[in-house]
Amino acid sequence: SQGALSHRVRAAYEEYLDGWDRNGAEWEHWVERAETARAGFARLLGAAPAEIAVTTSVSQGVSAVVSALPLRTRPRIVVSDFEFPTVGQIAHAQELRGAEIVHVRPDASGAIPLERFEAAIDERTSLVCCATVSYRTGHRQDLRAIAELAHAKGALCLADSYQAAGAIHLDVAELGVDLLAGGTVKYLLSSAGLGYLYVRSGLLPELTPSQTGWFADEDIFRMDIYDYSPAADARRFESGTPAVPNIYAAVAGLAIVEETGTRAIEAHVSALAGSLIGRLGELGATVVTPAGPAERGPLVCVRSTDVVRLCGELREEGIVTSFRDGNLRIALHFYNVESDVERIVAALAARRHLLA
């Protein structure tokens, strides 16, 4: 559930602590570092810095987005079953404002056919939510095709990139999505407590969030309690004081990913995932992640008869995994190599009785 800790990220936290120790609240440095993070997220996604809000989480970004939706005229929000719970829960919270939530469920293969999105989206739809990669199974969705279906009915498309960013090359122009949220705790090599929200520039005049905070103001140092004047750019989707220590860490983690290159990372991770899926198949394991490279991300999920025990035994051997819905989750990144695949396959072979 979390990327490996690098020396550079550890040093970034030390830099923040040293500044705090010497000078207390270093506001000028903090704001400057937040802008550095904004620029880094923009480069990661092929966006302009003005299209990026620096958030504390996907939850904060998505909540700000839905607070700006025209639910009186377009009450429907479409949510795929691949979404992380926060997206579905935020969507259902809008039922208090008159929203109608429609879920798009997978078929027997575990994938969600585009036809099911098409059937769910109508002229009353304001937003379509689609995870880039499912956190439960590792299925990867065709964001561009889903966005086109949304746009055909006049709806916006919001993608959650948490299980992809840093391990899959993402370009918002190529994907065609209107909004894209994510965070730093996984493949961006940082910690929990920091996220980002891409908002297509053409949408900014149309979306004014009612969920806000002083960092979303056009002038954060004006300190005016008698007015709400949101920033003209994506900062209008920000909230209160940002998670400053995590911004330092995120800048360091983003730099590592950028230096390595997301295209190179994706090719490397895809090859490792293919090797792992093939070897698991030889074990007779039930792999719920698709074998096709275009249909999966960096997460390989395997059925288990006792996933809590299996995950615990692997941790005792120094193999860090996680689990969801009875599936063991194996996350691959650029620092993994073929010997890591061999090691976990050997560990699972020794525990064949715990594989479904």
XYZ file of N, CA and C in Angstrom, residues 48-139:
276
model
N -0.697 21.939 -17.330
C -0.117 23.226 -16.954
C -0.221 23.379 -15.441
N 0.741 24.037 -14.793
C 0.652 24.231 -13.337
C -0.655 24.881 -12.901
N -1.201 25.775 -13.724
C -2.456 26.447 -13.367
C -3.645 25.492 -13.361
N -3.457 24.276 -13.906
C -4.525 23.274 -13.920
C -4.421 22.303 -12.749
N -3.484 22.529 -11.838
C -3.223 21.605 -10.734
C -3.555 22.245 -9.393
N -4.378 21.562 -8.606
C -4.601 21.914 -7.206
C -3.786 20.953 -6.352
N -3.060 21.484 -5.384
C -2.331 20.650 -4.429
C -3.272 20.394 -3.260
N -3.629 19.134 -3.052
C -4.629 18.764 -2.050
C -3.993 17.921 -0.949
N -4.785 17.604 0.049
C -4.305 16.696 1.089
C -4.630 15.247 0.764
N -5.560 15.023 -0.167
C -5.996 13.665 -0.484
C -6.919 13.690 -1.693
N -7.177 12.509 -2.237
C -8.203 12.386 -3.274
C -9.557 12.811 -2.711
N -9.807 12.443 -1.465
C -11.087 12.791 -0.838
C -11.337 14.292 -0.875
N -10.312 15.075 -0.528
C -10.487 16.529 -0.527
C -10.752 17.053 -1.932
N -9.979 16.579 -2.900
C -10.148 17.050 -4.268
C -11.498 16.693 -4.847
N -11.921 15.435 -4.655
C -13.207 14.999 -5.201
C -14.356 15.733 -4.510
N -14.242 15.936 -3.205
C -15.294 16.663 -2.482
C -15.445 18.083 -3.014
N -14.326 18.733 -3.303
C -14.396 20.081 -3.866
C -15.064 20.063 -5.238
N -14.739 19.058 -6.047
C -15.332 18.961 -7.386
C -16.845 18.793 -7.300
N -17.308 17.825 -6.501
C -18.754 17.562 -6.479
C -19.521 18.731 -5.869
N -18.854 19.523 -5.024
C -19.535 20.697 -4.463
C -19.810 21.751 -5.527
N -19.144 21.627 -6.677
C -19.316 22.596 -7.764
C -20.240 22.094 -8.870
N -20.760 20.883 -8.737
C -21.579 20.310 -9.807
C -22.980 20.926 -9.847
N -23.552 21.041 -11.045
C -24.918 21.574 -11.188
C -25.962 20.478 -10.971
N -26.115 20.034 -9.739
C -26.951 18.866 -9.465
C -28.444 19.132 -9.665
N -28.858 20.372 -9.685
C -30.279 20.645 -9.925
C -30.685 20.289 -11.346
N -29.812 20.564 -12.286
C -30.133 20.283 -13.689
C -29.540 18.959 -14.166
N -28.470 18.523 -13.520
C -27.827 17.256 -13.880
C -27.549 16.471 -12.595
N -28.555 15.797 -12.054
C -28.415 15.171 -10.740
C -27.678 13.834 -10.721
N -27.457 13.227 -11.884
C -26.885 11.873 -11.888
C -25.361 11.897 -11.808
N -24.811 11.055 -10.925
C -23.374 10.806 -10.837
C -23.163 9.317 -11.072
N -22.340 8.982 -12.049
C -22.057 7.588 -12.400
C -20.731 7.179 -11.767
N -20.754 6.054 -11.060
C -19.582 5.591 -10.314
C -19.278 4.152 -10.699
N -18.055 3.878 -11.140
C -17.692 2.500 -11.465
C -17.434 1.719 -10.181
N -17.625 0.409 -10.244
C -17.364 -0.442 -9.084
C -15.876 -0.624 -8.819
N -15.032 -0.054 -9.662
C -13.585 -0.110 -9.433
C -13.104 1.024 -8.525
N -14.013 1.913 -8.123
C -13.580 3.079 -7.351
C -13.175 2.701 -5.933
N -12.225 3.468 -5.398
C -11.900 3.362 -3.982
C -13.106 3.878 -3.193
N -13.362 3.331 -1.988
C -14.577 3.708 -1.250
C -14.822 5.203 -1.122
N -13.760 6.000 -0.982
C -13.974 7.436 -0.776
C -14.771 8.069 -1.902
N -14.558 7.625 -3.136
C -15.270 8.217 -4.273
C -16.756 7.875 -4.206
N -17.059 6.609 -3.955
C -18.455 6.213 -3.840
C -19.152 6.869 -2.666
N -18.451 6.970 -1.549
C -19.060 7.570 -0.359
C -19.330 9.059 -0.560
N -18.381 9.754 -1.185
C -18.596 11.177 -1.475
C -19.765 11.349 -2.441
N -19.838 10.471 -3.445
C -20.952 10.551 -4.395
C -22.285 10.356 -3.675
N -22.368 9.332 -2.837
C -23.633 9.072 -2.141
C -23.978 10.174 -1.147
N -22.974 10.862 -0.625
C -23.258 11.997 0.261
C -24.013 13.092 -0.474
N -23.851 13.133 -1.806
C -24.552 14.159 -2.589
C -26.040 13.844 -2.737
N -26.456 12.650 -2.327
C -27.892 12.351 -2.304
C -28.623 13.307 -1.359
N -27.890 13.832 -0.372
C -28.469 14.830 0.528
C -28.790 16.121 -0.214
N -28.166 16.304 -1.385
C -28.398 17.489 -2.222
C -29.278 17.154 -3.427
N -29.838 15.948 -3.444
C -30.723 15.567 -4.531
C -30.073 14.767 -5.637
N -28.844 14.327 -5.436
C -28.146 13.560 -6.478
C -28.710 12.149 -6.602
N -28.516 11.593 -7.774
C -28.911 10.212 -8.081
C -27.641 9.467 -8.469
N -27.300 8.421 -7.716
C -26.040 7.710 -7.936
C -26.309 6.396 -8.656
N -25.580 6.167 -9.744
C -25.704 4.935 -10.520
C -24.349 4.241 -10.547
N -24.329 2.968 -10.172
C -23.087 2.200 -10.164
C -22.957 1.374 -11.447
N -21.733 1.280 -11.938
C -21.442 0.475 -13.125
C -20.631 -0.727 -12.663
N -21.211 -1.907 -12.820
C -20.626 -3.116 -12.242
C -19.890 -3.948 -13.292
N -18.913 -4.737 -12.848
C -18.173 -5.595 -13.788
C -18.994 -6.796 -14.220
N -18.554 -7.406 -15.315
C -19.194 -8.639 -15.767
C -18.492 -9.840 -15.136
N -18.808 -11.024 -15.610
C -18.264 -12.244 -15.013
C -16.752 -12.339 -15.150
N -16.172 -11.657 -16.128
C -14.720 -11.697 -16.321
C -13.983 -10.804 -15.331
N -14.719 -9.944 -14.647
C -14.097 -8.997 -13.725
C -13.874 -7.629 -14.330
N -14.042 -7.504 -15.647
C -13.884 -6.215 -16.328
C -15.229 -5.496 -16.400
N -15.172 -4.186 -16.622
C -16.400 -3.409 -16.822
C -16.487 -3.042 -18.299
N -17.387 -3.661 -19.048
C -17.506 -3.344 -20.476
C -17.932 -1.892 -20.684
N -17.439 -1.293 -21.749
C -17.804 0.089 -22.058
C -19.312 0.245 -22.252
N -19.955 -0.808 -22.736
C -21.394 -0.735 -22.961
C -22.155 -0.456 -21.668
N -21.599 -0.894 -20.555
C -22.278 -0.656 -19.275
C -22.147 0.807 -18.853
N -21.011 1.414 -19.161
C -20.893 2.857 -18.928
C -21.875 3.608 -19.821
N -21.928 3.199 -21.083
C -22.805 3.884 -22.038
C -24.258 3.828 -21.584
N -24.674 2.683 -21.034
C -26.055 2.535 -20.581
C -26.347 3.379 -19.343
N -25.317 3.634 -18.542
C -25.517 4.362 -17.282
C -25.517 5.874 -17.462
N -24.853 6.361 -18.514
C -24.691 7.809 -18.707
C -25.835 8.345 -19.559
N -26.518 9.365 -19.045
C -27.585 9.993 -19.829
C -27.427 11.515 -19.799
N -28.410 12.217 -20.370
C -28.335 13.680 -20.466
C -28.476 14.367 -19.115
N -28.843 13.610 -18.086
C -28.972 14.163 -16.745
C -27.716 13.934 -15.913
N -26.694 13.353 -16.527
C -25.464 13.020 -15.804
C -24.533 14.224 -15.753
N -24.050 14.523 -14.555
C -23.082 15.616 -14.404
C -21.655 15.109 -14.352
N -21.454 13.900 -13.782
C -20.094 13.411 -13.556
C -20.029 11.904 -13.707
N -18.956 11.438 -14.355
C -18.662 10.009 -14.471
C -17.324 9.762 -13.790
N -17.313 8.871 -12.798
C -16.100 8.576 -12.023
C -15.530 7.231 -12.448
N -14.249 7.221 -12.826
C -13.636 5.975 -13.284
C -12.193 5.886 -12.786
N -11.895 4.847 -12.031
C -10.532 4.621 -11.558
C -9.658 4.174 -12.720
N -8.441 4.680 -12.768
C -7.506 4.256 -13.811
C -7.203 2.772 -13.676
N -6.894 2.346 -12.455
C -6.612 0.946 -12.142
C -7.383 0.581 -10.875
N -8.044 -0.561 -10.886
C -8.795 -1.008 -9.722
C -7.858 -1.390 -8.579
N -8.132 -0.862 -7.389
C -7.312 -1.200 -6.221
C -7.591 -2.613 -5.729
N -8.695 -3.211 -6.167
C -9.071 -4.554 -5.726
C -8.482 -5.659 -6.591
N -8.436 -5.418 -7.905
C -8.080 -6.492 -8.833
C -6.944 -6.159 -9.788
N -6.594 -4.883 -9.915
C -5.555 -4.497 -10.859
C -6.047 -4.267 -12.269
N -7.363 -4.380 -12.504
C -7.906 -4.085 -13.835
C -7.651 -2.621 -14.195
